[in-house]
Coordinates of C-alpha atoms and ligand atoms in Angstrom, one line a residue:
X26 CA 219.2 60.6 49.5
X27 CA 219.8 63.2 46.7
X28 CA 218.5 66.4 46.7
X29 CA 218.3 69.8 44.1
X30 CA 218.1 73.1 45.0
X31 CA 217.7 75.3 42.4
X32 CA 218.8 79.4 43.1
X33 CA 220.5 77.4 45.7
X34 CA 223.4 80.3 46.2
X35 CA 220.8 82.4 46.9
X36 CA 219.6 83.8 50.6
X37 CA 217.0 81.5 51.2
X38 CA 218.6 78.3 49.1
X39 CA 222.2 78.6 50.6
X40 CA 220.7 78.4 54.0
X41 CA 218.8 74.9 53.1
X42 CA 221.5 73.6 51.2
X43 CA 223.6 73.8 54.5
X44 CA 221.0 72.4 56.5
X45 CA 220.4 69.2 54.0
X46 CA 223.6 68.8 54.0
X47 CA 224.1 68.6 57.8
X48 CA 220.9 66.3 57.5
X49 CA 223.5 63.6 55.3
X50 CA 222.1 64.2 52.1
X51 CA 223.5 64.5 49.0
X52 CA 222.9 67.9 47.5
X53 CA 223.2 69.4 43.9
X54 CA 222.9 72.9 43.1
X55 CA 221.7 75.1 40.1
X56 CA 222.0 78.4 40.2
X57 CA 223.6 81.1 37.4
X58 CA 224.5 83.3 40.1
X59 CA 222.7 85.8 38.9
X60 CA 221.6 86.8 42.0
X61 CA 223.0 84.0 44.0
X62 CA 226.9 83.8 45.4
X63 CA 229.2 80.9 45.5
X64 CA 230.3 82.3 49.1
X65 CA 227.1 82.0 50.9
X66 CA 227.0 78.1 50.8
X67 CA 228.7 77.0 53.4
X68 CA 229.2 73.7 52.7
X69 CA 230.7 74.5 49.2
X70 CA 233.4 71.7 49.2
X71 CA 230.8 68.8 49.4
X72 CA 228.0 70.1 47.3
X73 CA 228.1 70.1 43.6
X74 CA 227.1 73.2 41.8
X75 CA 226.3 74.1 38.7
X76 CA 226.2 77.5 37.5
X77 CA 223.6 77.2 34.8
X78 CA 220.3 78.8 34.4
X79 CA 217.6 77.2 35.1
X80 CA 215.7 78.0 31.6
X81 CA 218.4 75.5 30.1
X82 CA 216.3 72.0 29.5
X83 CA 219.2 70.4 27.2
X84 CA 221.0 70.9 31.1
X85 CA 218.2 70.5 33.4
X86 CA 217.2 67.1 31.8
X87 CA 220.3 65.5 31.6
X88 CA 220.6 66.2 35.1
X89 CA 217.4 65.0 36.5
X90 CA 218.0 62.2 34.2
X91 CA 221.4 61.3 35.4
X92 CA 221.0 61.8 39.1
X93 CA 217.2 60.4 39.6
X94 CA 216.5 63.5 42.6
X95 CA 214.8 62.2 45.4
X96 CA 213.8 65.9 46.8
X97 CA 214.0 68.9 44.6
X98 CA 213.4 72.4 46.0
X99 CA 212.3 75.1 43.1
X100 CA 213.8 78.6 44.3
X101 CA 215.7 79.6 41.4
X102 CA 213.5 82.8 40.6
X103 CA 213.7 86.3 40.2
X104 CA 213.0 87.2 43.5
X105 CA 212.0 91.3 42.8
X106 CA 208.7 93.0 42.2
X107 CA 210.2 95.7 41.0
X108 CA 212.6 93.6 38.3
X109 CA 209.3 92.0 37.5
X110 CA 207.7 95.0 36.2
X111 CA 210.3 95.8 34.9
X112 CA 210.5 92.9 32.6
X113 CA 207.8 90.8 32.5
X114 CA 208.1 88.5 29.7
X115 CA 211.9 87.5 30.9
X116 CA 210.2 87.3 34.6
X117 CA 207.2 84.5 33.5
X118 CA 210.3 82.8 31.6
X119 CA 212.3 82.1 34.9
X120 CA 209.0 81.9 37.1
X121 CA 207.0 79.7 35.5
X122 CA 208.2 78.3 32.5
X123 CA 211.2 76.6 33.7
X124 CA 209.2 74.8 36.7
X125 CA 206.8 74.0 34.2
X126 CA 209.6 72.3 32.0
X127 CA 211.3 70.1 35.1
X128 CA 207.5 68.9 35.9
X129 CA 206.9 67.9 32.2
X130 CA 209.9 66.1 32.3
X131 CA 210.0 64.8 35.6
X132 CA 206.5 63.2 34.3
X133 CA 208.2 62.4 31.0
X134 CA 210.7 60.2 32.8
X135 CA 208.0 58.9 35.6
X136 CA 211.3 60.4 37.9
X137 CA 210.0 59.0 41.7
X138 CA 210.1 61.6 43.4
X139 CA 209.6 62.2 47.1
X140 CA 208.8 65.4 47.2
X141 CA 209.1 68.5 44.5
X142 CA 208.7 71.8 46.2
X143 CA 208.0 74.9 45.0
X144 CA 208.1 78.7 46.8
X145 CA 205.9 81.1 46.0
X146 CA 205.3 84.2 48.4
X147 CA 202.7 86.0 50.1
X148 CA 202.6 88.5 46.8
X149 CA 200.2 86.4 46.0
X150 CA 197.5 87.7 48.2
X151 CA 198.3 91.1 47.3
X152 CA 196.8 94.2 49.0
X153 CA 192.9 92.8 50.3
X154 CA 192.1 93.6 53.7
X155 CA 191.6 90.2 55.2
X156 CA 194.0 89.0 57.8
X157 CA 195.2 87.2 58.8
X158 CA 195.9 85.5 55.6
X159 CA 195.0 82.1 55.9
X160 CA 196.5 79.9 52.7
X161 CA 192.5 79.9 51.3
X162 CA 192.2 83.2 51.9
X163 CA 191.3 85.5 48.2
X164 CA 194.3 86.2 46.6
X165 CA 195.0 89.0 44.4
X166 CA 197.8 89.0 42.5
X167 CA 199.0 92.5 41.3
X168 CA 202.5 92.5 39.7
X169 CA 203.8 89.8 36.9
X170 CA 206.0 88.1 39.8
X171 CA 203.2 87.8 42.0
X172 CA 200.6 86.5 39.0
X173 CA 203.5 84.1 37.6
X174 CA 203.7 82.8 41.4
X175 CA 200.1 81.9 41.7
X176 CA 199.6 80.4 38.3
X177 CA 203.0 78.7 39.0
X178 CA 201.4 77.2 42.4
X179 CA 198.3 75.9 40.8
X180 CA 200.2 74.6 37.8
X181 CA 202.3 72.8 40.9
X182 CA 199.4 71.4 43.0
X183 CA 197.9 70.1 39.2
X184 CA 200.8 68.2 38.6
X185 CA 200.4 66.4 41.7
X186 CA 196.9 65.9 41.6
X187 CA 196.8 64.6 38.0
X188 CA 199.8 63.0 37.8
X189 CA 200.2 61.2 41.2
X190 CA 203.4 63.2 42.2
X191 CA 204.3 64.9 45.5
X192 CA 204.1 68.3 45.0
X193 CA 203.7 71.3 47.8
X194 CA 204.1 75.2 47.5
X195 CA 205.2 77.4 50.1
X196 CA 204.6 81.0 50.8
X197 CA 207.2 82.9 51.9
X198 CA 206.6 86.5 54.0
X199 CA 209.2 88.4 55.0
X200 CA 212.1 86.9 55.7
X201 CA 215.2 88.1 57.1
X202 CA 218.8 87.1 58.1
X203 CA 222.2 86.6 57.3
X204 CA 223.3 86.3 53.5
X205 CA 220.8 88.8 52.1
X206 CA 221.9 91.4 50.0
X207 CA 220.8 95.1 51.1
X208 CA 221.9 96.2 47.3
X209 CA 219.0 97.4 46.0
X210 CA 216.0 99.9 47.3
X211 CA 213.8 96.5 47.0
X212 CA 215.7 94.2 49.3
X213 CA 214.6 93.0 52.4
X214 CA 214.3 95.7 54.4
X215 CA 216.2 94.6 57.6
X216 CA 218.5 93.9 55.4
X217 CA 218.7 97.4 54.2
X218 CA 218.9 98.8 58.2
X219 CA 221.0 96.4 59.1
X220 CA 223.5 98.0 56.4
X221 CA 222.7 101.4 57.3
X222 CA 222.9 100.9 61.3
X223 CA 226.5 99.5 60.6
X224 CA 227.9 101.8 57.9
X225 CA 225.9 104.8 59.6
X226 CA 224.1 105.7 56.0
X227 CA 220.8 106.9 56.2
X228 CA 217.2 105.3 55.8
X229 CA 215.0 105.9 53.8
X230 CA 211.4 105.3 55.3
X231 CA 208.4 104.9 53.0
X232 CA 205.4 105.9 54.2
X233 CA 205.2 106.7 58.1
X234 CA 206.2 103.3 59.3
X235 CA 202.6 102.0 60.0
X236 CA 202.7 99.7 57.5
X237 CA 203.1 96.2 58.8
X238 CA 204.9 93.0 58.3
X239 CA 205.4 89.4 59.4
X240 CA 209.1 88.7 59.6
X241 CA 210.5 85.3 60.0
X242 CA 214.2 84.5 60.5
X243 CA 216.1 82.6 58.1
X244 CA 216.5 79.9 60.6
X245 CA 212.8 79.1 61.3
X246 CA 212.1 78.9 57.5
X247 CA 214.4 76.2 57.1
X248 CA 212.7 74.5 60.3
X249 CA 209.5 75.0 58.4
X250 CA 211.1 73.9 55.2
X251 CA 212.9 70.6 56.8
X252 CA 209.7 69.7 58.4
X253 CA 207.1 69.9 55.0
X254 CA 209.8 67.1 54.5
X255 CA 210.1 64.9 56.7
X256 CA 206.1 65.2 57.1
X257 CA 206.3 63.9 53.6
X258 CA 203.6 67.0 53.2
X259 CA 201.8 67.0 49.4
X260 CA 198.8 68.2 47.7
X261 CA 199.2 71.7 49.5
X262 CA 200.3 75.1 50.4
X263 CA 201.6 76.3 53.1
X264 CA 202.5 80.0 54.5
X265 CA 205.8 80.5 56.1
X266 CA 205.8 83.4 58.4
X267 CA 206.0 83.9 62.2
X268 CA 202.4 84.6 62.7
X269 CA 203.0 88.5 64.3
X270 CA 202.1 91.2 62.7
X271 CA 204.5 94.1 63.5
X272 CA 205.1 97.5 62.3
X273 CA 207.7 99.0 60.7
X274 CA 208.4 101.5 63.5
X275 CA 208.1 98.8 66.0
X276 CA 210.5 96.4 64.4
X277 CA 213.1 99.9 63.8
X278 CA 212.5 100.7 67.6
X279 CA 213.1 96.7 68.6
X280 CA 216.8 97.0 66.3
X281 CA 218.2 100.1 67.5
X282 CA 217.7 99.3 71.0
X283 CA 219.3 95.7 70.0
X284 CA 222.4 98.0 68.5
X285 CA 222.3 100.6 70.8
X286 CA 222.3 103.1 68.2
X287 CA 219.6 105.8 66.9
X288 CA 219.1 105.6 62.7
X289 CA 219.0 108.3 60.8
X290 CA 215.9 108.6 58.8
X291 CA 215.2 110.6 55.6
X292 CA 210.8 110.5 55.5
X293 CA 209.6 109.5 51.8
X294 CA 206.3 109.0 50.9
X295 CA 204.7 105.1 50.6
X296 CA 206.1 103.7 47.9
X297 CA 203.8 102.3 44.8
X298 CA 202.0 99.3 45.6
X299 CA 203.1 99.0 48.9
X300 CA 201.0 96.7 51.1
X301 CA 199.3 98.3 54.3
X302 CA 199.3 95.1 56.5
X303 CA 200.6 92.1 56.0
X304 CA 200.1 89.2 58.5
X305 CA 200.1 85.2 58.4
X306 CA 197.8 82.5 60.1
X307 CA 200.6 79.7 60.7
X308 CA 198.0 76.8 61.7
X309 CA 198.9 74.4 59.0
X310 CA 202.6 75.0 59.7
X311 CA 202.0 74.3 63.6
X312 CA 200.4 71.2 62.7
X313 CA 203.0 69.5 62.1
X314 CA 204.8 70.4 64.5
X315 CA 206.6 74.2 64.2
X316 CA 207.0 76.6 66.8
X317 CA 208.8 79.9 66.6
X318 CA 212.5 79.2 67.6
X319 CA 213.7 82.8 66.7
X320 CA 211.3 85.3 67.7
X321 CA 212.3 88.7 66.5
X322 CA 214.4 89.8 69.2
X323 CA 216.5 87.3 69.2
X324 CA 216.4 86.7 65.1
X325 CA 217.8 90.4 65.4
X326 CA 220.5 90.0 67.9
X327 CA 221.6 86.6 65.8
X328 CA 221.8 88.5 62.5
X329 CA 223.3 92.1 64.3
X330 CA 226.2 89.7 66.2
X331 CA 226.9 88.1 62.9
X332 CA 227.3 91.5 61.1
X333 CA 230.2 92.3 64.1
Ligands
UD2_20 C1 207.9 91.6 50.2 C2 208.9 90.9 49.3 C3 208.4 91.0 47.9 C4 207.0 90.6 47.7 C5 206.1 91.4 48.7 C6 204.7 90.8 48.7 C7 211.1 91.0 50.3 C8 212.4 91.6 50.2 N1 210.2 91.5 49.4 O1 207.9 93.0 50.0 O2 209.3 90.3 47.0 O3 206.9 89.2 47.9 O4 206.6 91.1 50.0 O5 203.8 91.6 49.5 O6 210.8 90.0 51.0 N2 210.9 100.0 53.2 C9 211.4 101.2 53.7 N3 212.6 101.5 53.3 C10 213.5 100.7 52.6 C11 213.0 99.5 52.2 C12 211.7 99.1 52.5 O7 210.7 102.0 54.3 O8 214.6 101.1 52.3 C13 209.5 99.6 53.6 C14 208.7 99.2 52.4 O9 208.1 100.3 51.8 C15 207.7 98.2 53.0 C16 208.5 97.6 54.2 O10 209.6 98.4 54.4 O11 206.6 99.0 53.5 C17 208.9 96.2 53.8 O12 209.6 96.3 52.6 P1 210.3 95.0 51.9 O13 210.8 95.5 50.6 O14 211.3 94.4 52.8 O15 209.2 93.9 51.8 P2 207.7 93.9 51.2 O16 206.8 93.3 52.2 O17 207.4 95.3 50.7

């Protein structure tokens, strides 16, 4: 079995190509690295990657022409709000247009697929007050990542609908874990206290920590991601989250007990945008067959351990 990942040096996509890998298949990556790093896939000396961008059709049909993909997982993105506001037209570009393109020519070439899917996020549901969010819950898109992610979606499930291929979208909430970078002031943010816990620099907190989030380790989304494929799972989206709403100041607490070690923390106020709460019903994921493997205290202790 051949599979693409695309953005697959990335946080999320390195972790999956290692675990498709493991599962015997034969995996292909795209990614221009722009985000991505050759380092973080493990498994670099059997996969074959190629650092393109994904926006390049002369490159992206050629391959999917040549190499008749049995599975192809869309992550290839650019993964910030913040970058998205920032630059809108180049965001929609990346976001949508390219996935659009590899449909159109996956239908083009009547490629049989097995399963194309595509991540999306929980930006799509944006700042309403129903929780938890269930996958039909409203959705209110606010930034140009989070729009070109629900349009991408519907343009997804379309495809598959009207053209008889297997398509599914997953949302992704917060995840955390090993590989992801704590550059930036918009990276995950365990990723950003894991940095500052180890290299004793200080945190920043927006707001006054109340704000909550529903943080899955890296590990359980590529349970969730392995199982919407063996499932053979279509026609639908899924959330990927750990079902718990936490707070901030609860998941801080749960961390510096794990490291034994008090952060320092400079208060700023919440930061534009921000969501208030942010929780996930996990039904459809548990129905075929999830469970939590890594529940935060132990996701922590995994990802602090590795940092030794
Ligand atoms: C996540 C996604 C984002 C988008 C959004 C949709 C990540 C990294 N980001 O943003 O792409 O999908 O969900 O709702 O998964 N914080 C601090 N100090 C810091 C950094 C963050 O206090 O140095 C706060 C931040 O203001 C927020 C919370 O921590 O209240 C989580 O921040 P985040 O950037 O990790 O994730 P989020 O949910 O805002």
């Amino acid at each position: 079995m051949k599979a693409l990942v695309t953005g697959g040096a990335g946080f999320i996509g390195s972790h999956l190509v290692d675990s498709l890998v493991e599962k015997g298949m034969d995996v292909v990556v795209v990614d221009d690295l722009s985000m991505g790093k050759v380092s973080n896939i493990n498994n670099i000396d059997i996969v074959t990657l190629y650092i393109q961008d994904v926006r390049n059709q002369t490159f992206m049909q050629s391959l999917l022409q040549r190499e008749r993909f049995d599975y192809i997982y869309f992550l290839a993105a650019v993964a910030s709000v913040a970058d998205s506001i920032e630059h809108p037209n180049e965001t929609h570009s990346i976001n949508h247009n390219a996935v659009l393109d590899t449909l159109e020519f996956i239908r083009a070439i009547n490629l049989p697929l097995k399963q194309f899917l595509f991540t999306s996020s929980a930006a799509v549901y944006g700042n309403l007050p129903e929780l938890p969010k269930k996958e039909d819950s409203r959705v209110d898109p606010l930034s140009p990542y989070a729009i070109d992610k629900y349009a991408t979606e519907r343009y997804v499930l379309a495809y598959g609908q009207l053209y008889n291929l297997p398509t599914v979208c997953v949302r992704f909430f917060n995840v955390y874990g090993p590989g992801q970078n704590p550059s930036s002031p918009y990276s995950g943010v365990l990723s950003i206290l894991t940095d500052c816990l180890k290299n004793n620099r200080i945190f920043t907190l927006y707001g006054d920590g109340s704000q909550t989030r529903d943080f899955i380790y890296i590990e359980d989304v590529i349970q969730a991601l392995l199982l919407i494929t063996e499932k053979h799972v279509k026609n639908q989206v899924l959330n990927i989250a750990n079902g718990l709403e936490l707070s901030l100041s609860q998941i801080i607490e749960t961390y510096e007990n794990i490291v034994g070690d008090k952060l320092t923390i400079n208060n700023e106020t919440v930061r534009s945008g921000d969501v208030k709460r942010s929780v996930a019903s996990i039904g459809q994921l548990i129905s075929l067959g999830y469970s939590t493997h890594w529940p935060l205290k132990r996701g922590l202790a995994q990802y602090w351990k590795g940092e030794q």
